[in-house]
PDB file of N, CA and C in Angstrom:
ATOM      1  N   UNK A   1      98.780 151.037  78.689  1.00  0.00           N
ATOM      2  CA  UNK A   1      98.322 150.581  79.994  1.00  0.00           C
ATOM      3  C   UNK A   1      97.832 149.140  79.920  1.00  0.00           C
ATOM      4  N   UNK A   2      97.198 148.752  78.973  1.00  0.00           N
ATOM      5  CA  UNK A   2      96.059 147.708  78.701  1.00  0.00           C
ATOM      6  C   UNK A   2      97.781 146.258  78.040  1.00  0.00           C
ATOM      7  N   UNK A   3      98.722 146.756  77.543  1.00  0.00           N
ATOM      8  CA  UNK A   3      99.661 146.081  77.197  1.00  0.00           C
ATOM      9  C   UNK A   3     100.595 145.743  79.047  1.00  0.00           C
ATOM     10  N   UNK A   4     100.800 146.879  79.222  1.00  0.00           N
ATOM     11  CA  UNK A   4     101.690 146.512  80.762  1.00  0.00           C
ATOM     12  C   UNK A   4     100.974 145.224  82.159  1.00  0.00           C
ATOM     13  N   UNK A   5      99.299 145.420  81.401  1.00  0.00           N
ATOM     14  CA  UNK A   5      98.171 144.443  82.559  1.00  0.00           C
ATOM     15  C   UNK A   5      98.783 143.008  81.823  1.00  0.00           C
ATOM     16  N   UNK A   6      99.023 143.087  81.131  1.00  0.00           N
ATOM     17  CA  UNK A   6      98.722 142.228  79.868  1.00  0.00           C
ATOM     18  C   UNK A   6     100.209 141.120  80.539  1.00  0.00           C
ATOM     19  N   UNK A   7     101.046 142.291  80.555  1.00  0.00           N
ATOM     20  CA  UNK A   7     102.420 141.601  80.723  1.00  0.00           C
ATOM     21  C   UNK A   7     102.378 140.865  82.024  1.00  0.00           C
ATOM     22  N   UNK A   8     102.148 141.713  83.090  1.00  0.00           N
ATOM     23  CA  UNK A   8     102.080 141.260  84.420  1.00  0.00           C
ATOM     24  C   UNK A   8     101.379 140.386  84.848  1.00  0.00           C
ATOM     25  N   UNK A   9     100.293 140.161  83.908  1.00  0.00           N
ATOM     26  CA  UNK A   9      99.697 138.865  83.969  1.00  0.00           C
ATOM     27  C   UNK A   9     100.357 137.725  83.616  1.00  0.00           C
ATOM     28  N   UNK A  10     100.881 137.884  82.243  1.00  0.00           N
ATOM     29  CA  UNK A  10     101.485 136.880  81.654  1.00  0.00           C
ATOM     30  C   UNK A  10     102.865 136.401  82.871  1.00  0.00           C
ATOM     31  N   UNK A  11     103.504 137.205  83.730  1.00  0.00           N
ATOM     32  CA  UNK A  11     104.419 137.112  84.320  1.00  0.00           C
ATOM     33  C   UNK A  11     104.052 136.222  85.796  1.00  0.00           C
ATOM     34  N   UNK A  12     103.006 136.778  86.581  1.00  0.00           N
ATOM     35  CA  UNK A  12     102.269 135.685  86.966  1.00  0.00           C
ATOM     36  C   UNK A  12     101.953 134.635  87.239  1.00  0.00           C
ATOM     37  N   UNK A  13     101.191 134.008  85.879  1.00  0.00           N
ATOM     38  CA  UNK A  13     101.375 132.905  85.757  1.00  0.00           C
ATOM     39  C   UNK A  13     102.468 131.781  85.005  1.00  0.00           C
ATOM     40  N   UNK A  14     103.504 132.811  84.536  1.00  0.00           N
ATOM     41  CA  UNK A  14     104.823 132.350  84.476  1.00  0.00           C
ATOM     42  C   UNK A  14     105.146 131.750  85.759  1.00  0.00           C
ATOM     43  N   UNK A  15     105.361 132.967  86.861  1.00  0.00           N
ATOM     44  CA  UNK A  15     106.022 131.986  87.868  1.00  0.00           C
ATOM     45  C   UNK A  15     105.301 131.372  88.676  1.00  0.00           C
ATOM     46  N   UNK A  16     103.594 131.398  88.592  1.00  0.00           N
ATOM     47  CA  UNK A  16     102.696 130.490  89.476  1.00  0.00           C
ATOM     48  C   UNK A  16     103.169 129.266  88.756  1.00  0.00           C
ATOM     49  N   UNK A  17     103.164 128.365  87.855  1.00  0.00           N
ATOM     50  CA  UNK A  17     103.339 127.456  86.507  1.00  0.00           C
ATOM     51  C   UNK A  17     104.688 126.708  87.517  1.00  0.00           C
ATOM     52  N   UNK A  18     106.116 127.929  87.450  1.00  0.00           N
ATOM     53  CA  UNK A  18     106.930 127.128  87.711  1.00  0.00           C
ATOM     54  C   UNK A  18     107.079 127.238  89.535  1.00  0.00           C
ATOM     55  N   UNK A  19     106.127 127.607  89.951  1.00  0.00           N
ATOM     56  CA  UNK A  19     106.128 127.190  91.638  1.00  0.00           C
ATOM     57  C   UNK A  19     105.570 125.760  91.897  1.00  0.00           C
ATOM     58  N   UNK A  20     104.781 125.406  91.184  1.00  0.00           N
ATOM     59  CA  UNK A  20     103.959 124.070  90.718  1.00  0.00           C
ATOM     60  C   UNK A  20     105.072 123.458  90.945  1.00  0.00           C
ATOM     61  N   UNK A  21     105.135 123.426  89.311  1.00  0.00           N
ATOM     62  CA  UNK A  21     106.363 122.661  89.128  1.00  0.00           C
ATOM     63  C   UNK A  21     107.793 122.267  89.546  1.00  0.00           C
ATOM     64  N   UNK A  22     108.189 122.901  90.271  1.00  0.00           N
ATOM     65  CA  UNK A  22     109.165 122.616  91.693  1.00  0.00           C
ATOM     66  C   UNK A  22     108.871 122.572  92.889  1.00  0.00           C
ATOM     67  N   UNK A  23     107.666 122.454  93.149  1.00  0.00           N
ATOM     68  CA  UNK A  23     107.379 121.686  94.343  1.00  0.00           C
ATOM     69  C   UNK A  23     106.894 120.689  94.191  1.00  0.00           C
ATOM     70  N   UNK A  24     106.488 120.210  92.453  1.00  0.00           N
ATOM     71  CA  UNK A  24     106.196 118.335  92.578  1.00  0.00           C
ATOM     72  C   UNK A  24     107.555 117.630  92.739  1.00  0.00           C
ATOM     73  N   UNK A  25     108.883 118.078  91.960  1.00  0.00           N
ATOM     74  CA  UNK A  25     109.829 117.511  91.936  1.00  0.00           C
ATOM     75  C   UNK A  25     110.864 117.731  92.895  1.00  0.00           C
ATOM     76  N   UNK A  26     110.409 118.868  94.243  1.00  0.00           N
ATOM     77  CA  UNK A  26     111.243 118.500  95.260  1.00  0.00           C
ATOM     78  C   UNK A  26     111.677 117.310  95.740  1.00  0.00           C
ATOM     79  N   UNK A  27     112.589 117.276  96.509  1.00  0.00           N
ATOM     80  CA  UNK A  27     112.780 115.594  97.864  1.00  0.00           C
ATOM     81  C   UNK A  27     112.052 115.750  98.899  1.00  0.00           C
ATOM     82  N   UNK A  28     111.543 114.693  99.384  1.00  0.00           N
ATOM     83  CA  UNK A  28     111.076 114.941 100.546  1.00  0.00           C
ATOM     84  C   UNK A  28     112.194 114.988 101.922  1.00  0.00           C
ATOM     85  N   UNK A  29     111.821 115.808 102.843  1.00  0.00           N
ATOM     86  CA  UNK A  29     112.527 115.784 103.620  1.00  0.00           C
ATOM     87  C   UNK A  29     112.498 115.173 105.123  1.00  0.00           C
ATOM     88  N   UNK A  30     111.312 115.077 105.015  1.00  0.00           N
ATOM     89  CA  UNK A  30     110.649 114.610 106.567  1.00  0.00           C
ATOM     90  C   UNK A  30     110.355 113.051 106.816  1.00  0.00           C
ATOM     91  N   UNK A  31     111.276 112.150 105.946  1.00  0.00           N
ATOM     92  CA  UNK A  31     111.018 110.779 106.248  1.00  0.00           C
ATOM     93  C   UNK A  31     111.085 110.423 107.254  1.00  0.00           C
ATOM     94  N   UNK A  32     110.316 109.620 107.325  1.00  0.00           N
ATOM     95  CA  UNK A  32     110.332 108.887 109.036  1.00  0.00           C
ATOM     96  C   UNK A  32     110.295 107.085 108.490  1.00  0.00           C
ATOM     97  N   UNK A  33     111.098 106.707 109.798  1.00  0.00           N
ATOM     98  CA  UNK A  33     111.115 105.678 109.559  1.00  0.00           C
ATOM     99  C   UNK A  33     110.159 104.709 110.332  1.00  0.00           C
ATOM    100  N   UNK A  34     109.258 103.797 109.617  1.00  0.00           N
ATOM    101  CA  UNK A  34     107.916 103.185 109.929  1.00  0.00           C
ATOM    102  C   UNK A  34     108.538 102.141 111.275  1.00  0.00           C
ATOM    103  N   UNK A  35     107.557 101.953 112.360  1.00  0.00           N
ATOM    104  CA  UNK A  35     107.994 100.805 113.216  1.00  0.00           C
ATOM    105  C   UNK A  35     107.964  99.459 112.690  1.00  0.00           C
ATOM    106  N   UNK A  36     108.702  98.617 113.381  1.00  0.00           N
ATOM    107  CA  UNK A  36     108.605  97.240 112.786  1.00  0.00           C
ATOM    108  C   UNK A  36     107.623  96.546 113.289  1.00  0.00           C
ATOM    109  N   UNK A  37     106.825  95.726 112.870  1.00  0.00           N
ATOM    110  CA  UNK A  37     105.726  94.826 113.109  1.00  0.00           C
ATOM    111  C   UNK A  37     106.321  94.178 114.301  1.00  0.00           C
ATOM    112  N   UNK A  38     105.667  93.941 115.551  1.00  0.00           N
ATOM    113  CA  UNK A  38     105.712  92.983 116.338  1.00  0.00           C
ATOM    114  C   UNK A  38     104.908  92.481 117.019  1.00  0.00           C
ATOM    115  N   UNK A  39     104.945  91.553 117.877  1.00  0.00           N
ATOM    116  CA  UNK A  39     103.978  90.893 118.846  1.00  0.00           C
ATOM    117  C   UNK A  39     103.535  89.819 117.859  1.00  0.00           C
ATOM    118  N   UNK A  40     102.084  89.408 118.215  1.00  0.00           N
ATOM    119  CA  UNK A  40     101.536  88.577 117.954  1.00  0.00           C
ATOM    120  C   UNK A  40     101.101  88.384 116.199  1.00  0.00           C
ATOM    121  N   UNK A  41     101.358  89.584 115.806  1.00  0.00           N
ATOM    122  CA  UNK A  41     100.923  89.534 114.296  1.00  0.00           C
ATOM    123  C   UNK A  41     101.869  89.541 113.283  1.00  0.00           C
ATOM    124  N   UNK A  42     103.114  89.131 114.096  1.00  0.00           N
ATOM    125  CA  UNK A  42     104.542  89.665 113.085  1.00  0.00           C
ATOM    126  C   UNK A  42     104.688  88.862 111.996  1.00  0.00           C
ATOM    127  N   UNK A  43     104.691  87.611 111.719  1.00  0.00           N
ATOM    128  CA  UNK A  43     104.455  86.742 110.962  1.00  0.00           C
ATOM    129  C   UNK A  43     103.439  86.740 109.978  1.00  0.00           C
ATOM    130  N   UNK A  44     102.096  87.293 110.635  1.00  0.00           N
ATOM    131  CA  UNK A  44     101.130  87.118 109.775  1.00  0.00           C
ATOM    132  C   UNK A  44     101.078  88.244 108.470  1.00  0.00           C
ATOM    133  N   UNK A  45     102.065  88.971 108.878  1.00  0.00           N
ATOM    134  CA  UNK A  45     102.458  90.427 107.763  1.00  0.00           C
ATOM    135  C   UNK A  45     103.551  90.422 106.488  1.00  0.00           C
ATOM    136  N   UNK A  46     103.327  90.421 105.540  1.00  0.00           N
ATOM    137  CA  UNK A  46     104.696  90.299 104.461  1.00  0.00           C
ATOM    138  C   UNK A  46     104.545  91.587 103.637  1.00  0.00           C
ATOM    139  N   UNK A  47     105.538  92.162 103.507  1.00  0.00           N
ATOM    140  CA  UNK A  47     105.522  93.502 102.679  1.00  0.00           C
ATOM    141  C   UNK A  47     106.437  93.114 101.544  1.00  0.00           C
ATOM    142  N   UNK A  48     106.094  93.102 100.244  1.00  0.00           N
ATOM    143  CA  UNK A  48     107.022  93.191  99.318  1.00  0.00           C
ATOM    144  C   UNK A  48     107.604  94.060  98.554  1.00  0.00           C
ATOM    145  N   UNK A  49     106.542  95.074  98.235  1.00  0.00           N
ATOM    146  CA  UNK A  49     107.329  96.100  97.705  1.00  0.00           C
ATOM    147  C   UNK A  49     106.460  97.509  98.850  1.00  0.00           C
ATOM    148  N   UNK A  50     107.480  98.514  98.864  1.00  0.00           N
ATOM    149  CA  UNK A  50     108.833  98.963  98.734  1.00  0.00           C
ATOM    150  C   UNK A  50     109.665  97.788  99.625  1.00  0.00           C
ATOM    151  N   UNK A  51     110.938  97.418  99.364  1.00  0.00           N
ATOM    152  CA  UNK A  51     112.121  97.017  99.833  1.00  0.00           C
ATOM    153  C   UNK A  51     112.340  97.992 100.488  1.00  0.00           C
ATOM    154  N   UNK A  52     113.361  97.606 101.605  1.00  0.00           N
ATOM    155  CA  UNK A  52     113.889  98.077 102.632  1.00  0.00           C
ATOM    156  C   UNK A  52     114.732  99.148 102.445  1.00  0.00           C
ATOM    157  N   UNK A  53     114.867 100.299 102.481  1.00  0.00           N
ATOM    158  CA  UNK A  53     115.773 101.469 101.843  1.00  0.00           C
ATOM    159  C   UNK A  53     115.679 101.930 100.355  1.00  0.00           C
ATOM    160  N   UNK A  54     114.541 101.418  99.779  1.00  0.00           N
ATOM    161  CA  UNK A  54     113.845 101.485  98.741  1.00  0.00           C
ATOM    162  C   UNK A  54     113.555 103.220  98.425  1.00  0.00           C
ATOM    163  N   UNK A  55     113.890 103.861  97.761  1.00  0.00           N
ATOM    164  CA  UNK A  55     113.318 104.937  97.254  1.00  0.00           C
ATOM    165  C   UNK A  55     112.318 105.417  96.766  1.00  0.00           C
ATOM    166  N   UNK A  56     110.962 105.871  97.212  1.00  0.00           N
ATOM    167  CA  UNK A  56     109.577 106.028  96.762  1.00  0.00           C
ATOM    168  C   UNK A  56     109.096 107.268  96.492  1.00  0.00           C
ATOM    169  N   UNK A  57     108.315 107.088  95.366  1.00  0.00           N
ATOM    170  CA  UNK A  57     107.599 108.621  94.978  1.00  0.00           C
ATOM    171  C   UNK A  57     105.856 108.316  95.367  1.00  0.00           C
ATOM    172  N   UNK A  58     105.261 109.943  95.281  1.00  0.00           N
ATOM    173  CA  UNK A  58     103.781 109.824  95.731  1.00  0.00           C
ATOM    174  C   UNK A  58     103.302 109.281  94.592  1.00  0.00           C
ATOM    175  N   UNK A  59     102.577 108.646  94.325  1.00  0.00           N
ATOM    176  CA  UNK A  59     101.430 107.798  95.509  1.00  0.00           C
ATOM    177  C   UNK A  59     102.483 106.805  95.950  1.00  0.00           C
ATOM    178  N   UNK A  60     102.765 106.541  96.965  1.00  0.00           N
ATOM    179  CA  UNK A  60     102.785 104.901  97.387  1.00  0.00           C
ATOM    180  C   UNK A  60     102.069 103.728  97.247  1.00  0.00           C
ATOM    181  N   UNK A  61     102.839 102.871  96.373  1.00  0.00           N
ATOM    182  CA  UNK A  61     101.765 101.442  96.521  1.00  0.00           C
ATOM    183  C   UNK A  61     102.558 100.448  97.117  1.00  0.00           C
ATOM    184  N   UNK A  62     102.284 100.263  97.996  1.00  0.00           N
ATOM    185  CA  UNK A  62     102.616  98.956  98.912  1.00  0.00           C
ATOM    186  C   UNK A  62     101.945  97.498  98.254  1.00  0.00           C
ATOM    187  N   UNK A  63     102.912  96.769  98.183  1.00  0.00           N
ATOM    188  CA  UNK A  63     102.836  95.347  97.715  1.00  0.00           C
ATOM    189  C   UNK A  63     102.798  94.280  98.658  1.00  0.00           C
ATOM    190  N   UNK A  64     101.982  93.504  99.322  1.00  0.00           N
ATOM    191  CA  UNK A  64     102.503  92.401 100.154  1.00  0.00           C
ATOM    192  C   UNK A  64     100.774  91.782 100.513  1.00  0.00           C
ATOM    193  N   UNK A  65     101.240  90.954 101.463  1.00  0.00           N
ATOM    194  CA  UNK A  65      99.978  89.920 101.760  1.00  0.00           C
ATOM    195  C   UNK A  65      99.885  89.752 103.729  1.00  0.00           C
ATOM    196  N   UNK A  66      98.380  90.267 103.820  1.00  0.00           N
ATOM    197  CA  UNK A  66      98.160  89.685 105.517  1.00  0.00           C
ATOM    198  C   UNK A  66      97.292  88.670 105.507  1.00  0.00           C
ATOM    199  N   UNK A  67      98.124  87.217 106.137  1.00  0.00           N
ATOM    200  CA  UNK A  67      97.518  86.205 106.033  1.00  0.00           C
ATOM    201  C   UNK A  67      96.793  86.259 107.332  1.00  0.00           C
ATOM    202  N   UNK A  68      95.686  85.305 107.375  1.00  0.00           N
ATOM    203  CA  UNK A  68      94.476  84.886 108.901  1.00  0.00           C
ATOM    204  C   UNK A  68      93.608  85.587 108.231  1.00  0.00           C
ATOM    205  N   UNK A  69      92.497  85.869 109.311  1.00  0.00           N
ATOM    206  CA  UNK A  69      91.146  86.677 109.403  1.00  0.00           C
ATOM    207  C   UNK A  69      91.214  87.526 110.167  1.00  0.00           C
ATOM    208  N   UNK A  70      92.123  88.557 110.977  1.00  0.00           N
ATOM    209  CA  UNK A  70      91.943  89.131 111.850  1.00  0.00           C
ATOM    210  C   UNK A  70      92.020  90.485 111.454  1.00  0.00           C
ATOM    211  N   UNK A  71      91.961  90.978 110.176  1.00  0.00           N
ATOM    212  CA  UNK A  71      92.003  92.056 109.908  1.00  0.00           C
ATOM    213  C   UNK A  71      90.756  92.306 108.194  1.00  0.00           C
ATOM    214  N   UNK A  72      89.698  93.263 108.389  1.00  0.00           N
ATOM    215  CA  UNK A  72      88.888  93.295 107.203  1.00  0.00           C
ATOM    216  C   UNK A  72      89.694  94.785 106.974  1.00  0.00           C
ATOM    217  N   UNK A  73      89.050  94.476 105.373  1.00  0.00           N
ATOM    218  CA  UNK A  73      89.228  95.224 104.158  1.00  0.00           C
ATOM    219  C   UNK A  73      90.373  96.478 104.246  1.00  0.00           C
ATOM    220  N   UNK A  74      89.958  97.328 104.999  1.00  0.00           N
ATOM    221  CA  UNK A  74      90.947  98.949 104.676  1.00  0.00           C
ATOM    222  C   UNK A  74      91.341  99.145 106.707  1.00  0.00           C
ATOM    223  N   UNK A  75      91.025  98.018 107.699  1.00  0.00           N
ATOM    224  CA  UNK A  75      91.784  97.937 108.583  1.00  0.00           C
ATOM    225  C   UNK A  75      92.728  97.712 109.062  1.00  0.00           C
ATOM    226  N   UNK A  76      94.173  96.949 108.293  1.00  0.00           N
ATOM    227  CA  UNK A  76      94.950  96.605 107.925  1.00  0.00           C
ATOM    228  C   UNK A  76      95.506  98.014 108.310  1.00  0.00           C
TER     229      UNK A  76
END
């Protein structure tokens, strides 16, 4: 009895382990595509990385520079 708990446990977290693990390395499916900057601030925005059709994994780090004063720290 104490061997069969034993197993079903072990079985478990066998496939808890690999549910993990194929859902970090899924695709995502729900991309959306971001609007383009316009109006008055379009210029003042440069994104460098990701490139345009660029392929990205989580985390995202966005690369680029907002020039002026019209935007502080994590308002951007």
């Amino acid at each position: 009895m104490k061997k069969a708990l034993i197993i079903i446990c072990a079985i478990l977290v066998c496939a808890a382990a690999i549910a993990v693990i194929l859902m970090e390395i899924r695709p995502v499916d729900n991309v959306q595509q971001l609007p383009v900057i316009g109006g008055e601030k379009q210029n003042l925005i440069r994104l460098f990385e990701p490139q345009p059709n660029q392929s990205i994994t989580s985390p995202v780090t966005l690369t680029g520079e907002a020039r002026g004063n019209w935007f502080f720290e994590a308002s951007l």
